[in-house]
Tab-separated table of C-alpha atoms in Angstrom:
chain	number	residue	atom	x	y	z
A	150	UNK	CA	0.000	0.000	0.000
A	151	UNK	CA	1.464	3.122	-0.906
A	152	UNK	CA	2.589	5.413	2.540
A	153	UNK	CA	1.137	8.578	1.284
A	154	UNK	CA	-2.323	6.925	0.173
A	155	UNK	CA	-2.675	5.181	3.829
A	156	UNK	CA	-1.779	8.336	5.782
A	157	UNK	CA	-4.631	10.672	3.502
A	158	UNK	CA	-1.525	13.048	3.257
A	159	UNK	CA	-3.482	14.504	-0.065
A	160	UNK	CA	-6.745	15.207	1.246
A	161	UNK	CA	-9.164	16.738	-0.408
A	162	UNK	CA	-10.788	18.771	2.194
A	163	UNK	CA	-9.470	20.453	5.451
A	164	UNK	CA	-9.922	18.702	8.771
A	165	UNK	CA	-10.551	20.214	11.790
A	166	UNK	CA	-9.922	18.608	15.526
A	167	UNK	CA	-13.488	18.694	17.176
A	168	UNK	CA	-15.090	17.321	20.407
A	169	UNK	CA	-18.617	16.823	19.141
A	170	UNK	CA	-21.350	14.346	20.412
A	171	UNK	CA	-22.655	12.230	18.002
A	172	UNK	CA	-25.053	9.040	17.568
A	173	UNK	CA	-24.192	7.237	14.682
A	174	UNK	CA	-25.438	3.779	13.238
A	175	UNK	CA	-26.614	1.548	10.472
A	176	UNK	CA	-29.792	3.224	8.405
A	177	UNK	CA	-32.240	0.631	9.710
A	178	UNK	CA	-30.897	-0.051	13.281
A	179	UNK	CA	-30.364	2.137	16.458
A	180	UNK	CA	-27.944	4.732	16.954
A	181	UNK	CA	-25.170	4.655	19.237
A	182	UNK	CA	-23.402	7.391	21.028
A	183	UNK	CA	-20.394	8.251	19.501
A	184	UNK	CA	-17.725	11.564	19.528
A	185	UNK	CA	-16.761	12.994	16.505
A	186	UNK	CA	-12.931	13.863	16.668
A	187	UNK	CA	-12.473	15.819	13.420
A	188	UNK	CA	-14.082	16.962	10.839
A	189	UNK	CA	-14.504	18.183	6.800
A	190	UNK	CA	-16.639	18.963	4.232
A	191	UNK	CA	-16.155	15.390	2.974
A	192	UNK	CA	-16.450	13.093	6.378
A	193	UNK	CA	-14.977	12.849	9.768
A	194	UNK	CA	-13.539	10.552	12.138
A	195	UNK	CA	-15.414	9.298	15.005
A	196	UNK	CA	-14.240	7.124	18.406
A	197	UNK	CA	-16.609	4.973	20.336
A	198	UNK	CA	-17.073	2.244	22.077
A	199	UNK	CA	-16.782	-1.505	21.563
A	200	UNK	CA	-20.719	-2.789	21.393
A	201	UNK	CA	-21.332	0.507	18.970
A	202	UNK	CA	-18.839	0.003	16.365
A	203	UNK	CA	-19.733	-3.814	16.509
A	204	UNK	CA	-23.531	-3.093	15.676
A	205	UNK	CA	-21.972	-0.811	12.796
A	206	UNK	CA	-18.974	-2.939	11.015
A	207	UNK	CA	-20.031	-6.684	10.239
A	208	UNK	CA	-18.548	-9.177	11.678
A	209	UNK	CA	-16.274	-10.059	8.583
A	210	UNK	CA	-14.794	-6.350	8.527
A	211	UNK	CA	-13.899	-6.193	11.833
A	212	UNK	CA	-9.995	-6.382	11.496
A	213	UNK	CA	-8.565	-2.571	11.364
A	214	UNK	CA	-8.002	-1.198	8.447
A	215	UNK	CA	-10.134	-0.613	5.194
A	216	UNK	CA	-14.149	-1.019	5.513
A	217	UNK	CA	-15.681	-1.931	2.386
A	218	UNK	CA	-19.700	-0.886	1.335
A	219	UNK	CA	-21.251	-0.339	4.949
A	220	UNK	CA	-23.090	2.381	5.012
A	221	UNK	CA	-24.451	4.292	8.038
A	222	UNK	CA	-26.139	7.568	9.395
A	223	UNK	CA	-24.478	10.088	11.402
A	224	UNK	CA	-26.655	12.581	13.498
A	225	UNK	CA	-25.051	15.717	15.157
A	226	UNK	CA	-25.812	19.462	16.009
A	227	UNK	CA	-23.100	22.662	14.830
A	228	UNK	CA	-23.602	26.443	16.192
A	229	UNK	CA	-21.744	28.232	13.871
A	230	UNK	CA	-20.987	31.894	15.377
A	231	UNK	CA	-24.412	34.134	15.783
A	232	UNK	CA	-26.401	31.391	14.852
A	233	UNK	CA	-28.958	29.183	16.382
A	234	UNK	CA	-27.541	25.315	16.895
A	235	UNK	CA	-29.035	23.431	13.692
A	236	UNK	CA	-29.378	19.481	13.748
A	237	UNK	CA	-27.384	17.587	11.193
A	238	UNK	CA	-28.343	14.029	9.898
A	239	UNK	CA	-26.461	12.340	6.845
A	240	UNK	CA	-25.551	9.338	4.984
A	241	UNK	CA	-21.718	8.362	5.317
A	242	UNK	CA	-19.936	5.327	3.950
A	243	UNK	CA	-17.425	3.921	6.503
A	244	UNK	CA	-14.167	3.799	4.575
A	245	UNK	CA	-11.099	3.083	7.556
A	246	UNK	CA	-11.465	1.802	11.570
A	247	UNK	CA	-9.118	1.208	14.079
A	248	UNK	CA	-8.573	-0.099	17.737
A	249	UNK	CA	-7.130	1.792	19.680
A	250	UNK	CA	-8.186	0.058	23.259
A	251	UNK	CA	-9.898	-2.900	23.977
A	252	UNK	CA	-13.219	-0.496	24.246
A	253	UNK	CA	-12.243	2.016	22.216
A	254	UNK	CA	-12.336	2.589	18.238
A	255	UNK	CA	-12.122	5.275	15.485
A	256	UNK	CA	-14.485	5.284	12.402
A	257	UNK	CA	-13.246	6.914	9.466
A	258	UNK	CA	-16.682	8.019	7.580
A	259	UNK	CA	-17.336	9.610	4.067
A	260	UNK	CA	-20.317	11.689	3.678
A	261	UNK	CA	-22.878	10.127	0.723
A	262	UNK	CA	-25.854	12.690	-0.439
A	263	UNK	CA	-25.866	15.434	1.559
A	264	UNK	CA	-28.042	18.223	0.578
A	265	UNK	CA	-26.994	21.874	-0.513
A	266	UNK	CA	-27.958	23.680	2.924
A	267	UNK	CA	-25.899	20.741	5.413
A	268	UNK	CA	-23.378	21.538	3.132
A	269	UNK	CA	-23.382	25.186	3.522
A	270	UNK	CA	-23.406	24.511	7.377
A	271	UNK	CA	-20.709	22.195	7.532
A	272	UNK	CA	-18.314	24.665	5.326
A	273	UNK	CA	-19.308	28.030	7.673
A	274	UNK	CA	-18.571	25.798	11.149
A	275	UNK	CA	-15.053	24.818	9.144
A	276	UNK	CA	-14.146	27.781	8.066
A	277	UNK	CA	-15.099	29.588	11.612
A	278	UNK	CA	-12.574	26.683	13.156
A	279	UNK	CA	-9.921	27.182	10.641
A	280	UNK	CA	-7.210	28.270	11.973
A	281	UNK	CA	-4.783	30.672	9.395
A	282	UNK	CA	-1.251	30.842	9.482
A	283	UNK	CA	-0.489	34.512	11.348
């Protein structure tokens, strides 16, 4: 696997670090608390624990690493600056997980069909959290 494709090193979208409570999980099922560690206009990464990322990653996909075709829903609130806290629900497709303790894992998550005005809201809470060189 090439070094610079497994670190994301080329990214097509900014990250930001973020402390955000989520509740994430598969479209059909029950959603799990989760916190959502950093963010973009194209995903974020998640950590949670052990019984939620097992009710979101089949069995068979379990081992860290790339997640292939699993699709789930993330739901979370953003306050961008002077404006009211609005509610944020979306499609992602789970593309990288890892352990990091025996009750603790990161979800790597690609957002699928989100619509024009999420979009808008997601890029003004970036930008807000962007921080630019001095």
């Amino acid at each position: 696997m090439d070094i610079k494709q497994h670190l994301r090193i080329d990214r097509a979208h900014q990250r930001i670090s973020t402390d955000i409570p989520c509740r994430a999980g598969l479209p059909a099922g029950e959603r799990s608390a989760a916190r959502i560690l950093n963010l973009s206009a194209g995903g974020l990464k998640l950590s949670c624990r052990r019984d939620a990322f097992y009710s979101m990653v089949p069995e068979d996909q379990r081992t860290p690493g790339r997640v292939v075709d699993v699709m789930i829903e993330v739901e979370f609130e953003l306050q961008p600056s002077g404006q009211p806290a609005s509610g944020v629900q979306t499609q992602a497709t789970i593309i990288h997980s890892e352990r990091l303790a025996q009750d603790e894992f990161h979800i790597g998550v690609q957002f699928i069909g989100m619509d024009e005005e999420t979009s808008r809201l997601l890029n003004s809470y970036i930008g807000e959290h962007t921080s630019t060189p001095g």
